[in-house]
PDB file of C-alpha atoms in Angstrom:
ATOM      1  CA  MET A   6     -81.749 -56.537 162.229  1.00 86.00           C
ATOM      2  CA  THR A   7     -86.047 -55.815 163.127  1.00 86.00           C
ATOM      3  CA  LYS A   8     -87.025 -53.196 164.843  1.00 91.00           C
ATOM      4  CA  PRO A   9     -90.811 -53.169 166.135  1.00 90.00           C
ATOM      5  CA  VAL A  10     -92.525 -50.774 164.854  1.00 89.00           C
ATOM      6  CA  ASN A  11     -96.406 -49.774 166.218  1.00 92.00           C
ATOM      7  CA  MET A  12     -99.067 -48.003 163.716  1.00 91.00           C
ATOM      8  CA  ARG A  13    -102.484 -47.721 164.127  1.00 95.00           C
ATOM      9  CA  LEU A  14    -105.016 -48.892 160.767  1.00 94.00           C
ATOM     10  CA  PRO A  15    -108.087 -48.924 159.771  1.00 97.00           C
ATOM     11  CA  HIS A  16    -110.033 -51.720 160.878  1.00 97.00           C
ATOM     12  CA  GLU A  17    -111.075 -53.115 157.385  1.00 97.00           C
ATOM     13  CA  LEU A  18    -107.271 -52.962 156.150  1.00 96.00           C
ATOM     14  CA  VAL A  19    -106.285 -54.467 158.210  1.00 96.00           C
ATOM     15  CA  GLU A  20    -108.713 -57.188 157.790  1.00 97.00           C
ATOM     16  CA  ALA A  21    -107.975 -57.891 153.881  1.00 97.00           C
ATOM     17  CA  ALA A  22    -104.922 -57.976 154.215  1.00 97.00           C
ATOM     18  CA  ARG A  23    -105.175 -60.162 157.131  1.00 97.00           C
ATOM     19  CA  ARG A  24    -107.565 -62.248 154.851  1.00 97.00           C
ATOM     20  CA  VAL A  25    -104.391 -62.631 151.761  1.00 97.00           C
ATOM     21  CA  ALA A  26    -101.921 -63.028 154.266  1.00 97.00           C
ATOM     22  CA  ASP A  27    -103.321 -66.707 155.987  1.00 98.00           C
ATOM     23  CA  ARG A  28    -104.406 -67.144 151.847  1.00 97.00           C
ATOM     24  CA  GLU A  29    -101.023 -67.256 150.731  1.00 96.00           C
ATOM     25  CA  GLY A  30     -99.520 -68.959 154.524  1.00 98.00           C
ATOM     26  CA  ILE A  31     -98.406 -66.167 155.620  1.00 98.00           C
ATOM     27  CA  SER A  32     -98.035 -64.002 158.529  1.00 97.00           C
ATOM     28  CA  LEU A  33     -99.659 -60.895 158.797  1.00 96.00           C
ATOM     29  CA  THR A  34     -95.586 -59.482 159.528  1.00 95.00           C
ATOM     30  CA  ALA A  35     -94.853 -61.115 156.440  1.00 96.00           C
ATOM     31  CA  PHE A  36     -97.845 -59.606 154.262  1.00 97.00           C
ATOM     32  CA  ALA A  37     -96.855 -56.326 155.130  1.00 95.00           C
ATOM     33  CA  VAL A  38     -92.841 -55.980 154.786  1.00 94.00           C
ATOM     34  CA  ARG A  39     -93.880 -58.274 151.342  1.00 95.00           C
ATOM     35  CA  ALA A  40     -96.353 -55.250 150.782  1.00 95.00           C
ATOM     36  CA  ILE A  41     -94.113 -51.923 152.015  1.00 94.00           C
ATOM     37  CA  GLU A  42     -90.534 -54.201 149.760  1.00 95.00           C
ATOM     38  CA  ALA A  43     -92.800 -53.492 146.849  1.00 94.00           C
ATOM     39  CA  ASP A  44     -94.053 -49.911 147.582  1.00 95.00           C
ATOM     40  CA  LEU A  45     -90.188 -49.615 147.811  1.00 94.00           C
ATOM     41  CA  LEU A  46     -89.652 -51.085 144.606  1.00 92.00           C
ATOM     42  CA  ARG A  47     -92.344 -48.932 142.097  1.00 92.00           C
ATOM     43  CA  ARG A  48     -90.526 -46.828 143.877  1.00 94.00           C
ATOM     44  CA  GLU A  49     -87.149 -46.892 142.730  1.00 93.00           C
ATOM     45  CA  PHE A  50     -88.439 -48.048 139.230  1.00 92.00           C
ATOM     46  CA  ALA A  51     -90.344 -45.054 138.811  1.00 91.00           C
ATOM     47  CA  GLU A  52     -87.408 -42.653 139.808  1.00 91.00           C
ATOM     48  CA  HIS A  53     -84.255 -45.059 136.954  1.00 90.00           C
ATOM     49  CA  ALA A  54     -87.857 -44.395 134.856  1.00 89.00           C
ATOM     50  CA  ARG A  55     -87.683 -41.186 135.780  1.00 88.00           C
ATOM     51  CA  MET A  56     -84.011 -40.467 135.491  1.00 90.00           C
ATOM     52  CA  VAL A  57     -84.011 -42.656 132.191  1.00 87.00           C
ATOM     53  CA  THR A  58     -85.707 -40.250 130.182  1.00 89.00           C
ATOM     54  CA  GLU A  59     -84.160 -36.873 132.234  1.00 88.00           C
ATOM     55  CA  ALA A  60     -81.297 -38.649 130.606  1.00 87.00           C
ATOM     56  CA  GLU A  61     -83.056 -39.387 126.733  1.00 87.00           C
ATOM     57  CA  ASP A  62     -84.157 -35.681 127.193  1.00 86.00           C
ATOM     58  CA  ALA A  63     -80.702 -34.624 127.238  1.00 85.00           C
ATOM     59  CA  ASP A  64     -79.161 -36.139 125.245  1.00 85.00           C
ATOM     60  CA  ARG A  65     -81.462 -34.984 122.964  1.00 85.00           C
ATOM     61  CA  LEU A  66     -81.324 -31.647 123.187  1.00 84.00           C
ATOM     62  CA  ALA A  67     -76.656 -32.378 123.232  1.00 87.00           C
ATOM     63  CA  GLY A  68     -77.911 -33.026 119.537  1.00 87.00           C
ATOM     64  CA  LYS A  69     -79.806 -30.793 118.593  1.00 88.00           C
ATOM     65  CA  SER A  70     -77.073 -28.114 120.517  1.00 89.00           C
ATOM     66  CA  ARG A  71     -74.672 -29.810 118.310  1.00 89.00           C
ATOM     67  CA  ALA A  72     -76.748 -29.753 115.388  1.00 90.00           C
ATOM     68  CA  VAL A  73     -77.267 -26.393 115.402  1.00 88.00           C
ATOM     69  CA  ARG A  74     -73.362 -25.680 116.531  1.00 89.00           C
ATOM     70  CA  ASP A  75     -72.321 -27.358 112.805  1.00 90.00           C
ATOM     71  CA  GLY A  76     -75.713 -25.465 111.234  1.00 89.00           C
ATOM     72  CA  LEU A  77     -73.526 -22.413 112.208  1.00 88.00           C
ATOM     73  CA  SER A  78     -70.442 -22.999 111.971  1.00 88.00           C
ATOM     74  CA  ARG A  79     -70.862 -24.072 107.548  1.00 88.00           C
ATOM     75  CA  TRP A  80     -73.080 -20.778 107.085  1.00 87.00           C
ATOM     76  CA  LYS A  81     -70.831 -19.397 108.871  1.00 86.00           C
ATOM     77  CA  ARG A  82     -67.516 -20.576 106.992  1.00 86.00           C
ATOM     78  CA  ASP A  83     -69.740 -20.304 103.838  1.00 86.00           C
ATOM     79  CA  ARG A  84     -70.121 -16.852 104.346  1.00 83.00           C
ATOM     80  CA  SER A  85     -66.735 -15.680 104.178  1.00 80.00           C
ATOM     81  CA  SER A  86     -66.120 -18.698 101.382  1.00 75.00           C
ATOM     82  CA  GLY A  87     -69.198 -15.885  99.838  1.00 67.00           C
ATOM     83  CA  ALA A  88     -71.090 -19.086  98.596  1.00 59.00           C
ATOM     84  CA  ALA A  89     -74.527 -17.954 100.257  1.00 52.00           C
TER      85      ALA A  89
END
């Protein structure tokens, strides 16, 4: 399904897009659709990369938390056994 969209764009931008569309052998509408899709895809990839980084950061934080917990447990155990 399509929906009509009316926009006002700078003349130079439209002419540059028209030249590229002509070189590609596609309509200006098809060029605009591709450009919008490409931008949306880049944004989705960027969002995914951000989420992966956050997950990796969370994993690192969880690992550090486990290490501190384990170290504290060993320290308590050693302390109660009189080793320290």
